[in-house]
Amino acid sequence: PMLPLPPWLGAPAGSADTPRLHVGPSRSGVARGIAAGASAGVSTGRLALTAAGTATVCVSAASSLLLHRVQRRRLRHRQRCQRVPRSAEMAQSVAPVVGSAKCIECFAALGPGQRLERWTYVVESSAGADEVDVEITHCGVCHSDIHQIDNAWGVASFPLVPGHEIVGRVVAVGEGVGQFQIGEAVAIGVQRGSCGSCSCCLSGMDNVCAKILKTYAGLGNDRGGFAKVIRFPSRWVFKCPSGLSAEHIAPLMCAGITVFSPLKRFLLAVEGGAQGKRVGIIGIGGLGHLGVQFAAKMGATVVAISRTDAKAAEARGLGAHDFLASRDAESMSAAAGTFDVLLNTVSSTEDLDAYVGLLKPRGVMACVGRGLSSREVLWKCPAKCGQVGPAGAWRAGEDYFRQLFGAVC
């Protein structure tokens, strides 16, 4: 079925050039090939969007309702957002450019809470040293894109061009770039740089560098993937694996790496590996459905955890060995103290204490979902008696992206 996009993502509903969503495979058919180690036939349950003259946008199946519900949230949130008027600088940037500079067409929010509209920004005429120009064919829609459009975290910069699950082809390379060929398929994630010299960067943890540069909306007011082209540091551009199609690679650049990183850290990188470990994936949505598959492929015993058993059959189809309904007090009590690792993919903080009670002594809960609650910092959890502690997981270092593609293919 073809569904009109919500008004904030383009032309008014009913207009001739209204972009439309093409609903692709549901999560019930998601990526069984990943769990089986197959290199083809993998679907991440994304929705494909095609708009005339723009890239294809991939939206998680869990986000299909989000795109239609978001209007209600935005009406409430706009009361708290400060409107940013179109400045003279913005108006000048939209104007035609004369000379050798390159104009990049995109969709941008010109201020907090504003709908995306066609916009143009200017870059140098050719890629600089160690830079790559990528013509974008696909870009995912992440929930954090919506938070950034609303400036919900107070760190966005405007005009804001969202998008950090990017796939495209190389159309230009700068001096010193030898690893990419023109026309080669590549992918870009949520980070574009780090300082390269601090203790984090030197130990492979450049994703937590204090001077991290995000793909968009950071200190440099950089632009993201809702555009025809993006210029990017070549170090943070990754060759696409041949076994996956572009629409399946795009969501791996954020949703995929977000769950792969902590699972590798707490399963594969520990003594004894994942074999014999009991892992709970909390939330079977855009992140969780990938977490179930990765954990199962790594060799762990995987339990999908959701509020009700409505997704039980779906979760088992993704590779889960068992299912736990968190609103079933009797089942939760029986499962207490039985998990080595919990991967918490939800943004809600309501049930954190109950989840921690599921862990074995010295077990760990890695939290990767991010919402707007003031209780997101988890140090109030009852971690003392069982030496149980919450663990943060924030994307991954450069090398993890290559390992991610190796795990999928």
PDB file of N, CA and C in Angstrom, residues 228-267:
ATOM      1  N   LYS A 228      20.845  15.062  -1.921  1.00  0.00           N
ATOM      2  CA  LYS A 228      21.270  14.337  -3.115  1.00  0.00           C
ATOM      3  C   LYS A 228      22.721  13.890  -3.007  1.00  0.00           C
ATOM      4  N   VAL A 229      23.532  14.704  -2.324  1.00  0.00           N
ATOM      5  CA  VAL A 229      24.971  14.431  -2.221  1.00  0.00           C
ATOM      6  C   VAL A 229      25.416  14.789  -0.813  1.00  0.00           C
ATOM      7  N   ILE A 230      26.428  14.093  -0.321  1.00  0.00           N
ATOM      8  CA  ILE A 230      27.058  14.473   0.938  1.00  0.00           C
ATOM      9  C   ILE A 230      28.568  14.388   0.777  1.00  0.00           C
ATOM     10  N   ARG A 231      29.258  15.373   1.330  1.00  0.00           N
ATOM     11  CA  ARG A 231      30.734  15.354   1.349  1.00  0.00           C
ATOM     12  C   ARG A 231      31.158  14.888   2.731  1.00  0.00           C
ATOM     13  N   PHE A 232      32.068  13.914   2.763  1.00  0.00           N
ATOM     14  CA  PHE A 232      32.348  13.252   4.039  1.00  0.00           C
ATOM     15  C   PHE A 232      33.815  12.859   4.133  1.00  0.00           C
ATOM     16  N   PRO A 233      34.381  12.866   5.364  1.00  0.00           N
ATOM     17  CA  PRO A 233      35.749  12.378   5.557  1.00  0.00           C
ATOM     18  C   PRO A 233      35.835  10.904   5.165  1.00  0.00           C
ATOM     19  N   SER A 234      36.820  10.559   4.363  1.00  0.00           N
ATOM     20  CA  SER A 234      36.900   9.205   3.811  1.00  0.00           C
ATOM     21  C   SER A 234      37.077   8.141   4.889  1.00  0.00           C
ATOM     22  N   ARG A 235      37.647   8.497   6.024  1.00  0.00           N
ATOM     23  CA  ARG A 235      37.857   7.522   7.095  1.00  0.00           C
ATOM     24  C   ARG A 235      36.539   6.956   7.600  1.00  0.00           C
ATOM     25  N   TRP A 236      35.477   7.753   7.547  1.00  0.00           N
ATOM     26  CA  TRP A 236      34.189   7.335   8.077  1.00  0.00           C
ATOM     27  C   TRP A 236      33.206   6.958   6.973  1.00  0.00           C
ATOM     28  N   VAL A 237      33.750   6.597   5.828  1.00  0.00           N
ATOM     29  CA  VAL A 237      32.962   6.060   4.725  1.00  0.00           C
ATOM     30  C   VAL A 237      33.351   4.593   4.566  1.00  0.00           C
ATOM     31  N   PHE A 238      32.361   3.722   4.420  1.00  0.00           N
ATOM     32  CA  PHE A 238      32.618   2.284   4.437  1.00  0.00           C
ATOM     33  C   PHE A 238      32.083   1.621   3.169  1.00  0.00           C
ATOM     34  N   LYS A 239      32.887   0.705   2.623  1.00  0.00           N
ATOM     35  CA  LYS A 239      32.461  -0.012   1.428  1.00  0.00           C
ATOM     36  C   LYS A 239      31.289  -0.936   1.765  1.00  0.00           C
ATOM     37  N   CYS A 240      30.297  -0.931   0.897  1.00  0.00           N
ATOM     38  CA  CYS A 240      29.123  -1.774   1.117  1.00  0.00           C
ATOM     39  C   CYS A 240      29.458  -3.230   0.798  1.00  0.00           C
ATOM     40  N   PRO A 241      28.984  -4.161   1.616  1.00  0.00           N
ATOM     41  CA  PRO A 241      29.169  -5.577   1.302  1.00  0.00           C
ATOM     42  C   PRO A 241      28.324  -5.957   0.087  1.00  0.00           C
ATOM     43  N   SER A 242      28.847  -6.832  -0.719  1.00  0.00           N
ATOM     44  CA  SER A 242      28.153  -7.195  -1.959  1.00  0.00           C
ATOM     45  C   SER A 242      26.911  -8.045  -1.711  1.00  0.00           C
ATOM     46  N   GLY A 243      26.794  -8.665  -0.548  1.00  0.00           N
ATOM     47  CA  GLY A 243      25.690  -9.581  -0.298  1.00  0.00           C
ATOM     48  C   GLY A 243      24.398  -8.932   0.145  1.00  0.00           C
ATOM     49  N   LEU A 244      24.386  -7.606   0.337  1.00  0.00           N
ATOM     50  CA  LEU A 244      23.192  -6.919   0.822  1.00  0.00           C
ATOM     51  C   LEU A 244      22.802  -5.795  -0.124  1.00  0.00           C
ATOM     52  N   SER A 245      21.511  -5.569  -0.257  1.00  0.00           N
ATOM     53  CA  SER A 245      21.043  -4.452  -1.068  1.00  0.00           C
ATOM     54  C   SER A 245      21.116  -3.169  -0.249  1.00  0.00           C
ATOM     55  N   ALA A 246      21.096  -2.053  -0.957  1.00  0.00           N
ATOM     56  CA  ALA A 246      21.292  -0.755  -0.310  1.00  0.00           C
ATOM     57  C   ALA A 246      20.240  -0.469   0.751  1.00  0.00           C
ATOM     58  N   GLU A 247      18.985  -0.809   0.478  1.00  0.00           N
ATOM     59  CA  GLU A 247      17.938  -0.495   1.446  1.00  0.00           C
ATOM     60  C   GLU A 247      18.060  -1.309   2.719  1.00  0.00           C
ATOM     61  N   HIS A 248      18.804  -2.414   2.679  1.00  0.00           N
ATOM     62  CA  HIS A 248      19.022  -3.214   3.871  1.00  0.00           C
ATOM     63  C   HIS A 248      20.300  -2.799   4.603  1.00  0.00           C
ATOM     64  N   ILE A 249      21.217  -2.199   3.887  1.00  0.00           N
ATOM     65  CA  ILE A 249      22.451  -1.715   4.518  1.00  0.00           C
ATOM     66  C   ILE A 249      22.184  -0.440   5.307  1.00  0.00           C
ATOM     67  N   ALA A 250      21.358   0.462   4.772  1.00  0.00           N
ATOM     68  CA  ALA A 250      21.161   1.781   5.386  1.00  0.00           C
ATOM     69  C   ALA A 250      20.830   1.704   6.874  1.00  0.00           C
ATOM     70  N   PRO A 251      19.822   0.937   7.303  1.00  0.00           N
ATOM     71  CA  PRO A 251      19.497   0.927   8.743  1.00  0.00           C
ATOM     72  C   PRO A 251      20.566   0.297   9.614  1.00  0.00           C
ATOM     73  N   LEU A 252      21.470  -0.471   9.021  1.00  0.00           N
ATOM     74  CA  LEU A 252      22.555  -1.038   9.817  1.00  0.00           C
ATOM     75  C   LEU A 252      23.530   0.033  10.287  1.00  0.00           C
ATOM     76  N   MET A 253      23.567   1.185   9.598  1.00  0.00           N
ATOM     77  CA  MET A 253      24.534   2.221   9.922  1.00  0.00           C
ATOM     78  C   MET A 253      24.206   2.970  11.210  1.00  0.00           C
ATOM     79  N   CYS A 254      22.991   2.784  11.740  1.00  0.00           N
ATOM     80  CA  CYS A 254      22.664   3.326  13.061  1.00  0.00           C
ATOM     81  C   CYS A 254      22.012   2.245  13.914  1.00  0.00           C
ATOM     82  N   ALA A 255      20.821   1.788  13.511  1.00  0.00           N
ATOM     83  CA  ALA A 255      20.138   0.760  14.296  1.00  0.00           C
ATOM     84  C   ALA A 255      21.001  -0.481  14.437  1.00  0.00           C
ATOM     85  N   GLY A 256      21.618  -0.913  13.350  1.00  0.00           N
ATOM     86  CA  GLY A 256      22.433  -2.129  13.386  1.00  0.00           C
ATOM     87  C   GLY A 256      23.651  -2.005  14.271  1.00  0.00           C
ATOM     88  N   ILE A 257      24.423  -0.927  14.076  1.00  0.00           N
ATOM     89  CA  ILE A 257      25.654  -0.771  14.851  1.00  0.00           C
ATOM     90  C   ILE A 257      25.335  -0.505  16.317  1.00  0.00           C
ATOM     91  N   THR A 258      24.194   0.101  16.599  1.00  0.00           N
ATOM     92  CA  THR A 258      23.811   0.412  17.975  1.00  0.00           C
ATOM     93  C   THR A 258      23.629  -0.854  18.807  1.00  0.00           C
ATOM     94  N   VAL A 259      23.081  -1.912  18.211  1.00  0.00           N
ATOM     95  CA  VAL A 259      22.906  -3.158  18.961  1.00  0.00           C
ATOM     96  C   VAL A 259      24.090  -4.100  18.796  1.00  0.00           C
ATOM     97  N   PHE A 260      24.758  -4.054  17.643  1.00  0.00           N
ATOM     98  CA  PHE A 260      25.904  -4.941  17.422  1.00  0.00           C
ATOM     99  C   PHE A 260      27.045  -4.624  18.383  1.00  0.00           C
ATOM    100  N   SER A 261      27.307  -3.340  18.609  1.00  0.00           N
ATOM    101  CA  SER A 261      28.443  -2.931  19.424  1.00  0.00           C
ATOM    102  C   SER A 261      28.392  -3.480  20.854  1.00  0.00           C
ATOM    103  N   PRO A 262      27.296  -3.280  21.620  1.00  0.00           N
ATOM    104  CA  PRO A 262      27.288  -3.822  22.987  1.00  0.00           C
ATOM    105  C   PRO A 262      27.235  -5.349  23.020  1.00  0.00           C
ATOM    106  N   LEU A 263      26.580  -5.963  22.040  1.00  0.00           N
ATOM    107  CA  LEU A 263      26.549  -7.431  22.023  1.00  0.00           C
ATOM    108  C   LEU A 263      27.946  -7.995  21.792  1.00  0.00           C
ATOM    109  N   LYS A 264      28.693  -7.388  20.910  1.00  0.00           N
ATOM    110  CA  LYS A 264      30.076  -7.832  20.708  1.00  0.00           C
ATOM    111  C   LYS A 264      30.901  -7.607  21.972  1.00  0.00           C
ATOM    112  N   ARG A 265      30.684  -6.463  22.585  1.00  0.00           N
ATOM    113  CA  ARG A 265      31.469  -6.103  23.781  1.00  0.00           C
ATOM    114  C   ARG A 265      31.202  -7.052  24.943  1.00  0.00           C
ATOM    115  N   PHE A 266      29.935  -7.398  25.164  1.00  0.00           N
ATOM    116  CA  PHE A 266      29.582  -8.182  26.357  1.00  0.00           C
ATOM    117  C   PHE A 266      29.382  -9.673  26.078  1.00  0.00           C
ATOM    118  N   LEU A 267      29.441 -10.070  24.807  1.00  0.00           N
ATOM    119  CA  LEU A 267      29.325 -11.489  24.481  1.00  0.00           C
ATOM    120  C   LEU A 267      30.594 -12.023  23.823  1.00  0.00           C
TER     121      LEU A 267
END
